[in-house]
Each structure stands twice: as structure tokens, then as C-alpha cells.
Coordinates of C-alpha atoms in Angstrom, one line a residue:
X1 CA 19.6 1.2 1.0
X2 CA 17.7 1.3 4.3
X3 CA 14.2 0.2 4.3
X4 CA 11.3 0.4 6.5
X5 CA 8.9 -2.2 6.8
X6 CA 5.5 -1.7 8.4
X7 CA 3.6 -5.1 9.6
X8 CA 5.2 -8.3 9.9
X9 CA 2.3 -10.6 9.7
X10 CA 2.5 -13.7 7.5
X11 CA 3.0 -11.5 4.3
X12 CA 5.3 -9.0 6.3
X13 CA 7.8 -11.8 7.6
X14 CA 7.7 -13.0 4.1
X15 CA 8.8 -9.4 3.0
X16 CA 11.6 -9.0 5.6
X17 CA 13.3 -12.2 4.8
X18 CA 13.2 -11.6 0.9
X19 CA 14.9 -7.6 1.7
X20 CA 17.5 -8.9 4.7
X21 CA 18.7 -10.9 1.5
X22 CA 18.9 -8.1 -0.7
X23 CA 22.2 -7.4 -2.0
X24 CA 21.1 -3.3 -2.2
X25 CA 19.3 -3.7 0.9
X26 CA 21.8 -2.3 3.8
X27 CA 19.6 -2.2 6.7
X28 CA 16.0 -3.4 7.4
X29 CA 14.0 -1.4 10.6
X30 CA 10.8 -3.5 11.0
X31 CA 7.6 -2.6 13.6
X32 CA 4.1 -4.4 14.2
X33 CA 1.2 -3.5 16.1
X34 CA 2.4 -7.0 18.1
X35 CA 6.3 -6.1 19.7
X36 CA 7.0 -9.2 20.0
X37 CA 6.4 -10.8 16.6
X38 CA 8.6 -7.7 15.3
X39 CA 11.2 -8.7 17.3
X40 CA 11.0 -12.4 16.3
X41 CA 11.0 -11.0 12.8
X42 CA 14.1 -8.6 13.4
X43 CA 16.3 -11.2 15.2
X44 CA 15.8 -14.3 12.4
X45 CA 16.4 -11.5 9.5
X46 CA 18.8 -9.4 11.2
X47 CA 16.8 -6.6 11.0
X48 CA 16.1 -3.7 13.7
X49 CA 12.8 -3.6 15.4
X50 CA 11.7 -0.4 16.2
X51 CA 7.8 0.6 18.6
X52 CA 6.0 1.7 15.4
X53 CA 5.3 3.9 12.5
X54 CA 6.6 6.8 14.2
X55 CA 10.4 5.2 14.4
X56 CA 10.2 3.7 11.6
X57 CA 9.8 7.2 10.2
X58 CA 12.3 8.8 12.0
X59 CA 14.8 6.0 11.2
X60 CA 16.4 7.9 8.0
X61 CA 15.0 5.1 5.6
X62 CA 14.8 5.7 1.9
X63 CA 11.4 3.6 1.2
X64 CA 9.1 1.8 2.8
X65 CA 7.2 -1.3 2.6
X66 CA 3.8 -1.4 3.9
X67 CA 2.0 -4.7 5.4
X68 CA 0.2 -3.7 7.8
X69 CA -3.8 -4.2 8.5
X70 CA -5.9 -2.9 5.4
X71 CA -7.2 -0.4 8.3
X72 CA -4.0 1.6 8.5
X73 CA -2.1 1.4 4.9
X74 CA -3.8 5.2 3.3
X75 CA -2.9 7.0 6.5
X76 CA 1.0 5.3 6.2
X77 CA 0.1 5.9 1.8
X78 CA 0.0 9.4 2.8
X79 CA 2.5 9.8 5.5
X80 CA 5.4 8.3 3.2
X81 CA 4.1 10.5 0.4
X82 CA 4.6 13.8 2.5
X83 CA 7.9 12.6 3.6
X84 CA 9.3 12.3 -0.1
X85 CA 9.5 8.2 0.5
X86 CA 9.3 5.7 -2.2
X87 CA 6.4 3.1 -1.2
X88 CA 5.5 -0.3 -1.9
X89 CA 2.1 -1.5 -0.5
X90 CA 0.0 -4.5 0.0
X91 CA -3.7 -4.5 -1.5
X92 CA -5.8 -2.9 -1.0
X93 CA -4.9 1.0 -0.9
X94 CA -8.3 1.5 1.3
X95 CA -11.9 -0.9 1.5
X96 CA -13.3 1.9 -0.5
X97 CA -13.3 4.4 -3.0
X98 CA -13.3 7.8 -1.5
X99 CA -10.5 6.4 0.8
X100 CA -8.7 5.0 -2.6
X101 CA -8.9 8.0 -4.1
X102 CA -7.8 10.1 -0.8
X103 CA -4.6 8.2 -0.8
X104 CA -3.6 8.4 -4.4
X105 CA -3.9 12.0 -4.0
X106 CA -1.7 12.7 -1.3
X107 CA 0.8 10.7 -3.8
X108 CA -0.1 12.7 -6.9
X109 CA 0.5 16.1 -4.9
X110 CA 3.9 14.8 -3.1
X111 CA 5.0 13.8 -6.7
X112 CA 6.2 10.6 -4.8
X113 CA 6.2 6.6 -6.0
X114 CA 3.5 4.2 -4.8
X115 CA 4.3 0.7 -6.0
X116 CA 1.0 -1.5 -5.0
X117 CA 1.5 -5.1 -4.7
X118 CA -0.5 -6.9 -7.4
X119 CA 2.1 -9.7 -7.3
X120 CA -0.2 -12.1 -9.8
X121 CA 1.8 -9.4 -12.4
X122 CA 5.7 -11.0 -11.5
X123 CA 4.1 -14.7 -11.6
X124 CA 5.8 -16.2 -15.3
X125 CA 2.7 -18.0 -16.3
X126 CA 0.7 -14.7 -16.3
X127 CA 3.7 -12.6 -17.6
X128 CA 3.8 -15.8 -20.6
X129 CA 0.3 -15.2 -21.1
X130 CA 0.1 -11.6 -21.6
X131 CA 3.1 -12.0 -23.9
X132 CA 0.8 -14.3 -25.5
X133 CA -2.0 -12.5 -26.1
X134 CA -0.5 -9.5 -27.0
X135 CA 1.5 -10.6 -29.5
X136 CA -1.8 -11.8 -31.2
X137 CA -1.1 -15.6 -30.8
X138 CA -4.5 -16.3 -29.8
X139 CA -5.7 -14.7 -32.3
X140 CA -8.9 -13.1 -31.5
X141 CA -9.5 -13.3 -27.7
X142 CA -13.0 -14.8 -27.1
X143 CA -13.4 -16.2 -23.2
X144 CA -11.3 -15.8 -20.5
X145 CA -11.9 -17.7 -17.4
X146 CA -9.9 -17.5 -13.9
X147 CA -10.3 -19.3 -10.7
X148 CA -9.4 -18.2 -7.1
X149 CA -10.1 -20.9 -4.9
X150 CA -8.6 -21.2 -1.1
X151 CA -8.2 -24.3 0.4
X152 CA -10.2 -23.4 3.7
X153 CA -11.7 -19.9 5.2
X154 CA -9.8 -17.2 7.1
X155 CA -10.2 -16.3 10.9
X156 CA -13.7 -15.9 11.1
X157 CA -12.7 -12.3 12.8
X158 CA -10.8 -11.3 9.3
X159 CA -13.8 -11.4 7.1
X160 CA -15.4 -7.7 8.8
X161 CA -12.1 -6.8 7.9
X162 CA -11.3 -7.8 4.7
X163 CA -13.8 -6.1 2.5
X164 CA -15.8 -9.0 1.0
X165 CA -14.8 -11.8 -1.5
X166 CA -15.0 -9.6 -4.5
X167 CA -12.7 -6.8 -3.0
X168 CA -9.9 -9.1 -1.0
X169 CA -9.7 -12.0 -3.1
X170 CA -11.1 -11.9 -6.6
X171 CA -10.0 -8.3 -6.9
X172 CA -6.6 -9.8 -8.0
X173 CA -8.6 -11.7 -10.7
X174 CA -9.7 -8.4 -12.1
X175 CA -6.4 -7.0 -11.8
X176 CA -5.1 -9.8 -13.8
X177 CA -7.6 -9.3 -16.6
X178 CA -6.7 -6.0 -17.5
X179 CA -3.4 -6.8 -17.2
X180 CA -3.0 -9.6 -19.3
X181 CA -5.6 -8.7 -22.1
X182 CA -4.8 -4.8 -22.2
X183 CA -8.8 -4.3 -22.3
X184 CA -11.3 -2.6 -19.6
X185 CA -14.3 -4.5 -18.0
X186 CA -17.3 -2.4 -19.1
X187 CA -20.4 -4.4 -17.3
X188 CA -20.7 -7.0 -14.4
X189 CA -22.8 -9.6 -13.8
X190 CA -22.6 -11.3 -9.9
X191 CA -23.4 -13.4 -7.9
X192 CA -22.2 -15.4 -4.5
X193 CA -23.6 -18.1 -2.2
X194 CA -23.2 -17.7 2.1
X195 CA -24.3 -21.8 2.2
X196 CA -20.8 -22.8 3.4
X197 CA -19.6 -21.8 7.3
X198 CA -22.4 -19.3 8.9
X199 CA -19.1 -17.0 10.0
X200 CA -20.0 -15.7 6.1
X201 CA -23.0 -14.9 6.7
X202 CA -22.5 -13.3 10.2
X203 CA -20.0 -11.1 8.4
X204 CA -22.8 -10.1 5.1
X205 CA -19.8 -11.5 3.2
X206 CA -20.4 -14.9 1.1
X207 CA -17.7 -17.5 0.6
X208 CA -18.3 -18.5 -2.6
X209 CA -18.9 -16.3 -6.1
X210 CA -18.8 -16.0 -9.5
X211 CA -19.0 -13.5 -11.7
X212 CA -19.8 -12.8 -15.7
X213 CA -17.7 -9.9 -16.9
X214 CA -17.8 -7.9 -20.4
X215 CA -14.6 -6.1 -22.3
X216 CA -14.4 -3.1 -23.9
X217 CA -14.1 -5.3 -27.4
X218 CA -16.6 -7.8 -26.6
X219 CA -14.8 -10.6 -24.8
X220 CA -17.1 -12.5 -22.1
X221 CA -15.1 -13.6 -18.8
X222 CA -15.5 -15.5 -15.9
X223 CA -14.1 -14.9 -12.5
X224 CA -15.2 -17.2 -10.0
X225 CA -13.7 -18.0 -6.4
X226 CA -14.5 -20.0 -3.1
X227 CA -13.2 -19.6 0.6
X228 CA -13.7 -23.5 0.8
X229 CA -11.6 -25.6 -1.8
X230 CA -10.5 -28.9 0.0
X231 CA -8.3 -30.0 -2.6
X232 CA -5.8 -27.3 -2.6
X233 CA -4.6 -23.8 -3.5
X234 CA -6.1 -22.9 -7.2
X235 CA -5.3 -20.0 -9.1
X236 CA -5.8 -20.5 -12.7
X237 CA -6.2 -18.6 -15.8
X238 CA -7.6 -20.0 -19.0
X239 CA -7.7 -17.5 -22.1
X240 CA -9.3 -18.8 -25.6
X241 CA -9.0 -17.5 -28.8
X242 CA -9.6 -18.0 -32.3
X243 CA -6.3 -19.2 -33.1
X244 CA -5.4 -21.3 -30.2
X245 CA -5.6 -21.6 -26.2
X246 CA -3.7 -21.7 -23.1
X247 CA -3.7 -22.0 -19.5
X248 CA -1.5 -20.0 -16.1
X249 CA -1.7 -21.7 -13.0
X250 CA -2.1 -25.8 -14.5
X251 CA 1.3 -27.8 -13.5
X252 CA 1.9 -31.1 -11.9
X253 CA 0.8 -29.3 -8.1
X254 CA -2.8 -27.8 -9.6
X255 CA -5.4 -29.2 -7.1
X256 CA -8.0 -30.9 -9.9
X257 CA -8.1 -34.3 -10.9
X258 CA -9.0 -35.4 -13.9
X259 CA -12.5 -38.1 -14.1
X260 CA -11.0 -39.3 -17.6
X261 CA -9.8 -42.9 -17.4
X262 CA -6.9 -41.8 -19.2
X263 CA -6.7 -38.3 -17.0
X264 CA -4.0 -37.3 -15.3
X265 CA -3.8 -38.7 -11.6
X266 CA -4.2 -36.2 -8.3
X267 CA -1.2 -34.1 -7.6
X268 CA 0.8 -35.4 -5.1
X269 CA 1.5 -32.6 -3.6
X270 CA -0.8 -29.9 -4.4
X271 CA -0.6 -26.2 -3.3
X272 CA -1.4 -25.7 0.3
X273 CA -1.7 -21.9 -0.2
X274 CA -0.5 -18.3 -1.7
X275 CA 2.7 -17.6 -1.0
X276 CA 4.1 -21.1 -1.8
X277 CA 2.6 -20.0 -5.1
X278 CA 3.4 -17.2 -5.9
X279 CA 6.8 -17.1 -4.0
X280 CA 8.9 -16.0 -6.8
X281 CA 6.4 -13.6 -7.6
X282 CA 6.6 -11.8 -4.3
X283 CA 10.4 -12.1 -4.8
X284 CA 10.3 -10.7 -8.1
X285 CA 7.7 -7.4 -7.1
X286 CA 10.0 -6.6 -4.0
X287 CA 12.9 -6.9 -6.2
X288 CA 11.2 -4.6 -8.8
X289 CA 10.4 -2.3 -6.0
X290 CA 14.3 -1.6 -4.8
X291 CA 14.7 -0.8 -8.1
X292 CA 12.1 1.5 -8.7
X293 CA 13.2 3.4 -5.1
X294 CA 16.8 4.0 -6.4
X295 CA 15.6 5.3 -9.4
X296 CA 16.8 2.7 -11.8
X297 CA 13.1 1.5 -13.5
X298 CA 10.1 3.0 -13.8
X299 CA 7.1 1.3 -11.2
X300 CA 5.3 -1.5 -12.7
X301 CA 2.3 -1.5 -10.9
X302 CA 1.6 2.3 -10.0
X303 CA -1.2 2.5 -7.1
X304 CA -3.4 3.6 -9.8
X305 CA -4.3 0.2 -10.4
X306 CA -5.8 -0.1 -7.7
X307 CA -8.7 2.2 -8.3
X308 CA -9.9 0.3 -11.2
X309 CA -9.8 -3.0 -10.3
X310 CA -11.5 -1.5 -6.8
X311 CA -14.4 0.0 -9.4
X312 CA -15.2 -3.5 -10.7
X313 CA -15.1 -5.0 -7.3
X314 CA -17.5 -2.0 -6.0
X315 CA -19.6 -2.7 -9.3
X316 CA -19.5 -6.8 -8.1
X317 CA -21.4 -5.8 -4.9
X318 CA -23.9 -3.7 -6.4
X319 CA -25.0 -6.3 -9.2
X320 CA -24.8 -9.4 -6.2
X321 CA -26.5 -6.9 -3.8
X322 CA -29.5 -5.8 -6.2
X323 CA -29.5 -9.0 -8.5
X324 CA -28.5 -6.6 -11.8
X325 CA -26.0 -6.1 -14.5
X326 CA -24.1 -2.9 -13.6
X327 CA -21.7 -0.9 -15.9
X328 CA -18.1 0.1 -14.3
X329 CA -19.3 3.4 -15.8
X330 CA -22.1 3.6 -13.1
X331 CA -19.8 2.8 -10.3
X332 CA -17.2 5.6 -11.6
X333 CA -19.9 8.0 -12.3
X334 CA -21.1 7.8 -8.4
X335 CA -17.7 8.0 -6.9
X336 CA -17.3 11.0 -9.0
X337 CA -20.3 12.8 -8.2
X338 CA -20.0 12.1 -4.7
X339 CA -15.7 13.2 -5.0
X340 CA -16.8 16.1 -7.1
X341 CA -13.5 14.9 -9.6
X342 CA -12.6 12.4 -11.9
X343 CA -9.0 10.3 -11.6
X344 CA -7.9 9.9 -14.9
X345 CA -8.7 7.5 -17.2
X346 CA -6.2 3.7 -17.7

């Protein structure tokens, strides 16, 4: 196969080395906005650097893998859609939802793949878990609580960019919660604090949040998550039930230390960030999507996705912003009204 890969950024270069390994990956063509990281890319990956989009295009590729800035992936969405291109794509689609829904669109009418990169789904302590609580060894599923907590803020000219807490980082949180429990969030509760570096604030963004978050059967979860976590990467998941309880995320490099006496000690070495870990996850959803492009699975995280945990981000900013519960319903209802139609239901 030959791919295209659009952005080479810290995720992108990431990308290019896990497809130059690729046993079905023949050739790589690679562009970024910056022709000189591209090339840096190409030459340590053996890939081709190209000037941009255009080229990359016009290179005879058979999919492409999107990485650029959040500002450009719905146009590129769309372009590989009317060119009959398989693509995979970083989160989010758009910031917002008419621009969501414009993208998914231009997929639906090409008839084309969009595979979206919600790598939390390849990590094996949330695949374990939604084994788990599928299979009914939880029993009734009561709380679910998950943690997103980076160890220091980004650039402070990323956060205009980025969409807000709820929509760039915690969004994967919602994402996870449907996955893993197979239910749909019916009502938010949040809230978020700007006390930490005053770049937050200059941006309307906060760096800290939490949020209370209802199920379509009654579960209660938490999602809560912090630009400013000293200790370490966290990503955790904890999912209680009536029969028993269980935990993603908690091994010997989790950034917590126990106050017990008898507690386990600090990690030595905790995790310093994302992709060290979730690694083999982005290994894994790359791998799944040169699979999906030659036709040999079906996608496992279709673009669609994105919409809805987008909704319950969108509904997170109304509830901080007005200090309110707000139903997903709500949220849908507007986007609808203002769209004139509905996507269809998960």
C-alpha cells in the first residue's frame, strides 16, 4: 500500500514511524505545514516528503492519515472522501458541530471510510474492561469514575486552538464511556476552575474540570481532568458494580501514591505523558486502520463517534457556562434545528 500522511507533528512523526514499519505499508509520502520537519520525518522513516496536501493527493496513494492542525482535518475529511480515499483521522473531526456534521456528510455521500482516532479503544485495559462489563461480571454497573490528568499545560498559544478542556481532552473520557459500558449519557452536570496559569483564563478555557454525568439506565459517572498534574501522566478508569470492581490505567507507573502506612510506595518511574501510554494503542488503531483500507475488517471507530461524544462535550460547556444541568437531548435538539436534519441515532 501507499499511504499519505498529512502533519507530522509529535503525533504525526509517531504515525510515520509506526506505517514505515508496516509490512503492507509499501511507500509512505509525508507533508507538514513546516518543510523542514517533513523532511526530517521522511529521511529517519524513509518516507517521501512531498510540499503539501495537494501532492500528497496527486501521489496515487490508497488512504490517508490525517494529523494535521484541528483547523484543517474536515476540509482534508472531505477532500479524501471525494477522491474515493480510505481515511484515518486524529480527534477532533472539527471544534464544532455544524463543522462535525459538514464533514461526516461529505463521507456519507462519497460512500467512503473515515476511521477517527479514539486510540483509548486499542488500549488492553479498556478493551479488558468493556469485556468485563459486558459480559455482566460486574454485575449491575453503578459508578464509573475516569481521570485525565496531564502532567503540565500545553503552549499557552494551543489552548485558542484546541477547543476547551471538555472538547480536546476529556472528550476521550466520554468516548470511553460509551464504549466500554454500551450506554448513552443522557444529562451533564459541569464544572471547571481557571485558578491555575492565567494563560487559561486568557484563553476562556479552564485547566481544571470535573464533571457529573447520567446513563441512559441510571448509572452516575465522573469524568474529571487537570492541565496541571505534577506527579505524572494519569489516565484511569474505575467501573463499580454490584458484583465486583475493577480499575484501567492502575499499574506499577500510575502517578498516585498511596498515604496508607502499608500503601504502595511512588512509582519510580511514572508516566511522563500520552503516547508513552498509550503506545501500543496507537500501534494497534493504525494497524486496524491498514486493514480496514484493504478491505479486510470493518472500521472500528467510524467518524460517527465523534459527533456524540462532541454532543456531550458541547452539553459540558453549556452546564459550566450557565451553572445548569443540561440534557444531551438539548444540545442535539439545537444542532438540529439550526442543521435543519438529524444524524442518526448510536
Amino acid at each position: 500500500m501507499r499511504i499519505g500522511l498529512i502533519g507530522t507533528g509529535r503525533i504525526g512523526s509517531f504515525h510515520a514511524g509506526v506505517l514505515a514499519r508496516h509490512p503492507e505499508v509499501d511507500a509512505l509520502v509525508v507533508t507538514d505545514t513546516d518543510g523542514a520537519r517533513a523532511a526530517e520525518v521522511a529521511h529517519r522513516t524513509g518516507a517521501t516528503a512531498v510540499p503539501g496536501a495537494d501532492e500528497v493527493f496527486g501521489a496515487g496513494v490508497d488512504a490517508v492519515v490525517i494529523a494535521s492542525a484541528t483547523s484543517a482535518h474536515a476540509e482534508l475529511i472531505g477532500r479524501a472522501a471525494r477522491a474515493g480515499l480510505p481515511a484515518f483521522c486524529e480527534k477532533p473531526i472539527a471544534l464544532d458541530l455544524p463543522g462535525t456534521r459538514a464533514a461526516l456528510r461529505e463521507v456519507d455521500r462519497a460512500g467512503s471510510v473515515l476511521q477517527l482516532g479514539f486510540m483509548r479503544r486499542f488500549d488492553a485495559g479498556y478493551r479488558a474492561a468493556r469485556t468485563a462489563v459486558r459480559a455482566g461480571a460486574l454485575g449491575r454497573l453503578h459508578t464509573v469514575r475516569s481521570v485525565t490528568m496531564d502532567p503540565a499545560p500545553p503552549p499557552a498559544a494551543y489552548l485558542p486552538l484546541s477547543g476547551g478542556l471538555y472538547r480536546d481532552c476529556l472528550v476521550h473520557d466520554f468516548d470511553m464511556l460509551r464504549w466500554v459500558t454500551g450506554r448513552e449519557v443522557t444529562e451533564v452536570y459541569a464544572t471547571g476552575s481557571d485558578a491555575g496559569p492565567g494563560m487559561f483564563r486568557a484563553a476562556g478555557d479552564v485547566d481544571t474540570a470535573a464533571v457529573l454525568l447520567t446513563l441512559d439506565d441510571g448509572t452516575l459517572a465522573t469524568a474529571a481532568a487537570t492541565r496541571c498534574n505534577g506527579a505524572g501522566y494519569d489516565v484511569r478508569m474505575e467501573l463499580a458494580g454490584e458484583l465486583d470492581q475493577i480499575t484501567v490505567g492502575l499499574d506499577d507507573r500510575t502517578p498516585v501514591t498511596s498515604a496508607e502506612p502499608q500503601g504502595p510506595p511512588a512509582p519510580s518511574s511514572p508516566w511522563p505523558g500520552f503516547l508513552e501510554r498509550f503506545a501500543p494503542a496507537y500501534e494497534a488503531e493504525l494497524e486496524a486502520f491498514v486493514r480496514v483500507a484493504r478491505g479486510d475488517r470493518p472500521n472500528p471507530c467510524d467518524g460517527r463517534e465523534a459527533w456524540f461524544a462532541l454532543l456531550i462535550a458541547e452539553a459540558c460547556e453549556v452546564s459550566r457556562r450557565e451553572r445548569r444541568p443540561v440534557a444531551i437531548a438539548e444540545i442535539a435538539e439545537i444542532a438540529e434545528i439550526a442543521d435543519g436534519a438529524a444524524l442518526p441515532a448510536p
